[in-house]
Amino acid sequence: MPATLTGCGIPTTPQRLFFSLHQYCAAARSAEVTELRVCVNRSCGKQGSRETLEVLSSIAPHGVAIASCGCLGRCGAGPNLVVLPGGAIVSHCGTPARASRLLADICGDEFDPWRNLEVLSLRKKGEVELEKGNASEALALLNQAIELNPSGGLQFIYKARSAAKLGMGDNDGALEDAKEVCKIAPYFPQAYICQGDALLAMGDLNAAEKAYATALDIDPSIRRSKSFKARVAKLKEKLLVAST
């Protein structure tokens, strides 16, 4: 009876655990890859698997799902991930370059690993500027990221750009970008939070309330978030003022 990869429910054999890179690439291109699962167990976590998970989630094209999972074996050779369907194990995937090259091996020539990493770098720089309160600098960086036409992760870029536009007082532009996020990733709760923020700034309180409620329906855990609580409190305050 074959062993099962802990936390994933994937039957495997010793041969599958010791895929060479050449065998892996051949298997990936001959199958319709739909998901990569990254081990975030203790050993792989210490080797940077959560950073690998973030990079893959940020640049993966539509149709390639990224998720975390439990131990895949080969502890010490991580970060490890499994390619589904097929169950091929890839080890030592611990740098952004390695993660992006992996997606290029899977997706083929249409995925440019270096261009997508450049987009990710621009987005991260834009988010840093946004945190500093430099909305115009953030907007410029995020515009550059979008112009590079990334293979994936546009929802994160438009989300950040919506916040940048909101910070500059461009409420209509912020709402437009938030709607774009909803189109790209309809089950991304942050899309509806961005939409709610823009609507709140525009004074459309009922629509803002509906947008926040949609985000909460998708991910009930955000109810505990300090930032979400602050948004709800601000909305309630405005609703109270409007009703008096």
Short mmCIF file of C-alpha atoms in Angstrom, two decimals, residues 13-138:
data_model
loop_
_atom_site.label_atom_id
_atom_site.label_comp_id
_atom_site.label_asym_id
_atom_site.label_seq_id
_atom_site.Cartn_x
_atom_site.Cartn_y
_atom_site.Cartn_z
CA THR A 13 5.94 6.12 -4.01
CA PRO A 14 9.69 6.42 -3.38
CA GLN A 15 10.21 7.07 -7.10
CA ARG A 16 7.92 10.06 -6.95
CA LEU A 17 9.75 11.52 -4.01
CA PHE A 18 13.06 11.47 -5.88
CA PHE A 19 12.08 13.12 -9.18
CA SER A 20 15.07 14.59 -10.98
CA LEU A 21 14.66 18.09 -12.39
CA HIS A 22 14.64 16.65 -15.93
CA GLN A 23 11.92 14.14 -15.06
CA TYR A 24 9.96 16.83 -13.25
CA CYS A 25 9.97 19.27 -16.20
CA ALA A 26 8.87 16.53 -18.59
CA ALA A 27 6.05 15.51 -16.25
CA ALA A 28 4.93 19.09 -15.69
CA ARG A 29 4.72 19.88 -19.39
CA SER A 30 2.88 16.67 -20.28
CA ALA A 31 0.17 17.23 -17.65
CA GLU A 32 -2.29 20.02 -17.02
CA VAL A 33 -0.85 21.46 -13.82
CA THR A 34 -3.54 23.03 -11.69
CA GLU A 35 -1.95 23.42 -8.26
CA LEU A 36 1.33 23.81 -6.41
CA ARG A 37 1.31 23.03 -2.70
CA VAL A 38 4.18 24.36 -0.61
CA CYS A 39 5.17 22.63 2.62
CA VAL A 40 5.10 25.07 5.52
CA ASN A 41 5.99 22.52 8.19
CA ARG A 42 8.75 23.37 10.66
CA SER A 43 11.79 22.19 8.70
CA CYS A 44 10.74 23.73 5.38
CA GLY A 45 9.52 26.83 7.20
CA LYS A 46 13.00 27.41 8.61
CA GLN A 47 14.37 27.09 5.07
CA GLY A 48 12.12 29.83 3.72
CA SER A 49 9.04 28.00 2.47
CA ARG A 50 6.64 30.75 3.56
CA GLU A 51 8.61 33.26 1.48
CA THR A 52 8.45 30.82 -1.45
CA LEU A 53 4.70 30.50 -0.93
CA GLU A 54 4.33 34.29 -1.01
CA VAL A 55 6.37 34.65 -4.21
CA LEU A 56 4.46 31.90 -6.00
CA SER A 57 1.12 33.33 -4.86
CA SER A 58 2.16 36.76 -6.12
CA ILE A 59 3.21 35.78 -9.65
CA ALA A 60 1.35 32.56 -10.51
CA PRO A 61 -0.78 32.92 -13.66
CA HIS A 62 -4.50 32.29 -13.75
CA GLY A 63 -5.17 28.55 -13.70
CA VAL A 64 -2.26 27.65 -11.43
CA ALA A 65 -3.48 27.59 -7.83
CA ILE A 66 -1.01 28.01 -4.97
CA ALA A 67 -1.63 26.61 -1.49
CA SER A 68 0.24 25.56 1.63
CA CYS A 69 0.37 22.02 2.94
CA GLY A 70 1.94 19.82 5.60
CA CYS A 71 5.09 17.72 5.44
CA LEU A 72 5.99 16.18 2.08
CA GLY A 73 8.97 14.21 3.36
CA ARG A 74 12.60 14.87 2.43
CA CYS A 75 12.96 17.18 5.44
CA GLY A 76 16.24 19.05 5.23
CA ALA A 77 16.10 19.25 1.42
CA GLY A 78 13.46 21.97 1.42
CA PRO A 79 11.69 24.10 0.84
CA ASN A 80 9.67 21.31 -0.77
CA LEU A 81 6.54 21.55 -2.86
CA VAL A 82 4.31 19.16 -4.78
CA VAL A 83 3.02 19.65 -8.33
CA LEU A 84 -0.55 18.49 -8.94
CA PRO A 85 -1.84 16.49 -10.68
CA GLY A 86 0.92 13.91 -10.79
CA GLY A 87 2.44 14.42 -7.37
CA ALA A 88 5.97 15.35 -8.49
CA ILE A 89 8.03 16.66 -5.57
CA VAL A 90 10.36 19.63 -6.12
CA SER A 91 13.00 20.35 -3.47
CA HIS A 92 15.34 23.26 -2.69
CA CYS A 93 12.81 25.83 -3.96
CA GLY A 94 14.05 28.52 -1.59
CA THR A 95 14.67 31.64 -3.68
CA PRO A 96 12.42 33.92 -5.77
CA ALA A 97 14.50 33.03 -8.84
CA ARG A 98 13.98 29.31 -8.27
CA ALA A 99 10.24 29.79 -7.68
CA SER A 100 9.78 31.87 -10.84
CA ARG A 101 11.88 29.44 -12.89
CA LEU A 102 9.65 26.63 -11.66
CA LEU A 103 6.55 28.43 -12.96
CA ALA A 104 8.32 29.00 -16.28
CA ASP A 105 9.06 25.27 -16.52
CA ILE A 106 5.40 24.54 -15.87
CA CYS A 107 3.78 27.25 -17.99
CA GLY A 108 6.20 27.39 -20.89
CA ASP A 109 7.43 30.33 -22.95
CA GLU A 110 4.45 32.57 -22.17
CA PHE A 111 5.72 32.96 -18.60
CA ASP A 112 8.77 35.22 -18.37
CA PRO A 113 10.30 34.58 -14.92
CA TRP A 114 12.46 37.71 -14.81
CA ARG A 115 9.74 40.08 -16.00
CA ASN A 116 7.34 38.71 -13.40
CA LEU A 117 9.94 39.07 -10.65
CA GLU A 118 10.51 42.68 -11.74
CA VAL A 119 6.75 43.27 -11.45
CA LEU A 120 6.78 41.79 -7.96
CA SER A 121 9.69 44.03 -6.98
CA LEU A 122 7.88 47.13 -8.26
CA ARG A 123 4.73 46.15 -6.40
CA LYS A 124 6.63 45.64 -3.15
CA LYS A 125 8.36 49.01 -3.52
CA GLY A 126 5.00 50.62 -4.21
CA GLU A 127 3.51 49.07 -1.08
CA VAL A 128 6.44 50.37 0.99
CA GLU A 129 5.86 53.89 -0.35
CA LEU A 130 2.16 53.52 0.41
CA GLU A 131 2.92 52.58 4.02
CA LYS A 132 5.10 55.69 4.28
CA GLY A 133 2.20 57.82 3.08
CA ASN A 134 3.83 58.57 -0.28
CA ALA A 135 0.78 57.82 -2.42
CA SER A 136 2.04 59.52 -5.60
CA GLU A 137 5.35 57.61 -5.52
CA ALA A 138 3.45 54.39 -4.89
#
